[in-house]
mmCIF file of C-alpha atoms in Angstrom:
data_model
loop_
_atom_site.group_PDB
_atom_site.id
_atom_site.type_symbol
_atom_site.label_atom_id
_atom_site.label_comp_id
_atom_site.label_asym_id
_atom_site.label_seq_id
_atom_site.Cartn_x
_atom_site.Cartn_y
_atom_site.Cartn_z
ATOM 1 C CA MET A 1 -20.444 -27.124 -10.135
ATOM 2 C CA SER A 2 -19.576 -27.613 -13.687
ATOM 3 C CA SER A 3 -17.132 -25.714 -15.615
ATOM 4 C CA PRO A 4 -18.125 -22.691 -17.736
ATOM 5 C CA GLU A 5 -18.657 -23.640 -21.490
ATOM 6 C CA ILE A 6 -16.587 -22.845 -24.129
ATOM 7 C CA ALA A 7 -18.604 -20.577 -26.238
ATOM 8 C CA SER A 8 -16.252 -20.398 -29.223
ATOM 9 C CA LEU A 9 -12.768 -21.222 -30.226
ATOM 10 C CA SER A 10 -10.518 -20.469 -33.087
ATOM 11 C CA TRP A 11 -6.668 -20.066 -33.620
ATOM 12 C CA GLY A 12 -5.525 -17.618 -30.536
ATOM 13 C CA HIS A 13 -9.204 -16.831 -29.419
ATOM 14 C CA MET A 14 -11.344 -18.488 -26.886
ATOM 15 C CA LYS A 15 -14.408 -17.153 -25.286
ATOM 16 C CA VAL A 16 -16.161 -18.467 -22.148
ATOM 17 C CA LYS A 17 -19.851 -18.297 -21.886
ATOM 18 C CA GLY A 18 -20.477 -15.927 -19.243
ATOM 19 C CA CYS A 19 -17.227 -14.106 -19.431
ATOM 20 C CA SER A 20 -16.957 -10.826 -20.996
ATOM 21 C CA SER A 21 -13.563 -10.979 -22.070
ATOM 22 C CA SER A 22 -11.922 -13.393 -24.596
ATOM 23 C CA TYR A 23 -8.698 -15.246 -24.046
ATOM 24 C CA LYS A 24 -5.586 -16.505 -26.260
ATOM 25 C CA ASP A 25 -5.144 -19.143 -23.851
ATOM 26 C CA CYS A 26 -7.066 -19.847 -20.617
ATOM 27 C CA LYS A 27 -7.408 -22.007 -17.371
ATOM 28 C CA VAL A 28 -11.089 -23.239 -16.891
ATOM 29 C CA TRP A 29 -12.388 -24.824 -13.690
ATOM 30 C CA PRO A 30 -15.678 -25.388 -12.125
ATOM 31 C CA GLY A 31 -17.123 -21.640 -11.145
ATOM 32 C CA GLY A 32 -14.328 -19.574 -13.072
ATOM 33 C CA SER A 33 -11.659 -19.025 -15.677
ATOM 34 C CA ARG A 34 -8.792 -16.871 -16.333
ATOM 35 C CA ALA A 35 -6.155 -15.989 -18.881
ATOM 36 C CA TRP A 36 -3.172 -18.668 -18.784
ATOM 37 C CA ASP A 37 -0.151 -16.393 -19.324
ATOM 38 C CA TRP A 38 2.749 -18.798 -19.991
ATOM 39 C CA ARG A 39 5.265 -16.298 -18.983
ATOM 40 C CA GLU A 40 4.160 -16.951 -15.560
ATOM 41 C CA THR A 41 5.970 -20.351 -15.170
ATOM 42 C CA GLY A 42 8.178 -20.617 -18.178
ATOM 43 C CA THR A 43 5.534 -22.580 -20.277
ATOM 44 C CA ASP A 44 6.311 -22.748 -24.137
ATOM 45 C CA HIS A 45 5.732 -25.192 -26.669
ATOM 46 C CA ARG A 46 8.926 -26.738 -25.579
ATOM 47 C CA PRO A 47 9.577 -27.711 -22.488
ATOM 48 C CA GLY A 48 5.828 -27.573 -22.274
ATOM 49 C CA VAL A 49 3.402 -27.541 -19.535
ATOM 50 C CA GLN A 50 4.921 -26.873 -16.238
ATOM 51 C CA PRO A 51 3.787 -28.720 -13.039
ATOM 52 C CA ALA A 52 2.917 -25.095 -11.623
ATOM 53 C CA ASP A 53 0.863 -24.375 -14.367
ATOM 54 C CA LEU A 54 -1.705 -27.159 -12.921
ATOM 55 C CA GLU A 55 -1.660 -26.214 -9.219
ATOM 56 C CA GLU A 56 -4.218 -23.393 -9.455
ATOM 57 C CA VAL A 57 -6.587 -25.532 -11.247
ATOM 58 C CA LEU A 58 -5.910 -28.681 -9.123
ATOM 59 C CA ARG A 59 -6.498 -26.668 -6.065
ATOM 60 C CA LYS A 60 -10.272 -26.063 -7.355
ATOM 61 C CA GLY A 61 -10.829 -29.670 -6.704
ATOM 62 C CA VAL A 62 -11.251 -30.921 -10.266
ATOM 63 C CA GLU A 63 -11.989 -34.428 -10.754
ATOM 64 C CA LEU A 64 -10.883 -34.323 -14.366
ATOM 65 C CA LEU A 65 -8.111 -32.570 -15.838
ATOM 66 C CA VAL A 66 -8.387 -31.553 -19.599
ATOM 67 C CA ILE A 67 -5.052 -30.328 -20.818
ATOM 68 C CA GLY A 68 -5.557 -29.079 -24.654
ATOM 69 C CA ARG A 69 -2.443 -29.366 -26.525
ATOM 70 C CA GLY A 70 -3.205 -26.438 -28.981
ATOM 71 C CA MET A 71 -4.469 -26.537 -32.244
ATOM 72 C CA SER A 72 -1.669 -27.974 -33.896
ATOM 73 C CA GLU A 73 -0.764 -30.245 -30.643
ATOM 74 C CA ALA A 74 2.732 -28.430 -30.502
ATOM 75 C CA LEU A 75 2.545 -27.809 -26.517
ATOM 76 C CA GLN A 76 4.158 -30.708 -24.767
ATOM 77 C CA VAL A 77 3.307 -32.409 -21.594
ATOM 78 C CA GLU A 78 5.966 -34.210 -19.793
ATOM 79 C CA LEU A 79 4.306 -37.209 -17.902
ATOM 80 C CA SER A 80 7.156 -37.031 -15.122
ATOM 81 C CA PRO A 81 6.525 -38.436 -11.822
ATOM 82 C CA ARG A 82 6.256 -34.933 -10.395
ATOM 83 C CA PHE A 83 3.572 -34.181 -13.077
ATOM 84 C CA LYS A 84 1.381 -37.385 -11.930
ATOM 85 C CA GLU A 85 1.833 -36.702 -8.252
ATOM 86 C CA LYS A 86 0.176 -33.184 -8.786
ATOM 87 C CA CYS A 87 -2.773 -34.972 -10.316
ATOM 88 C CA HIS A 88 -3.031 -37.832 -7.761
ATOM 89 C CA HIS A 89 -6.370 -36.931 -6.401
ATOM 90 C CA GLY A 90 -8.113 -36.823 -9.979
ATOM 91 C CA GLN A 91 -7.597 -38.204 -13.456
ATOM 92 C CA PHE A 92 -6.046 -36.454 -16.600
ATOM 93 C CA ILE A 93 -6.297 -36.414 -20.214
ATOM 94 C CA LEU A 94 -4.095 -34.963 -22.970
ATOM 95 C CA ILE A 95 -6.075 -33.928 -26.026
ATOM 96 C CA HIS A 96 -5.869 -31.750 -29.079
ATOM 97 C CA LEU A 97 -7.410 -28.424 -28.026
ATOM 98 C CA GLU A 98 -10.697 -28.637 -30.157
ATOM 99 C CA ASN A 99 -11.530 -32.239 -28.724
ATOM 100 C CA SER A 100 -10.839 -30.855 -25.269
ATOM 101 C CA VAL A 101 -13.588 -28.212 -25.750
ATOM 102 C CA ASP A 102 -15.910 -31.068 -26.654
ATOM 103 C CA VAL A 103 -15.068 -32.860 -23.560
ATOM 104 C CA LEU A 104 -15.782 -29.845 -21.472
ATOM 105 C CA ILE A 105 -18.972 -29.600 -22.870
ATOM 106 C CA LYS A 106 -20.069 -33.180 -22.526
ATOM 107 C CA GLY A 107 -18.808 -33.313 -19.163
ATOM 108 C CA ASN A 108 -21.070 -30.449 -17.998
ATOM 109 C CA SER A 109 -24.326 -31.915 -19.670
#
């Protein structure tokens, strides 16, 4: 099963193919997607993505975790041992948001 394709992307707006709503920020995994509310775990540009943010997606069994750092690459990701431990069963890459969409689309081809 592949991840849903990102149909469109612009600042503060992301549309996932097959989903009736659009997102400001979202999590996408094989077979689904949902809004990513940074307040759930205390994510902000700094301190950045929290390990808890990744757990939901990692539980879906992803083989490659693509983390878009935002349009201006302001979203921080700390590569701490705890972060790496959360990703132990797969690979991960950090990438500019627009490029992460390209990776997801190519990965589904």
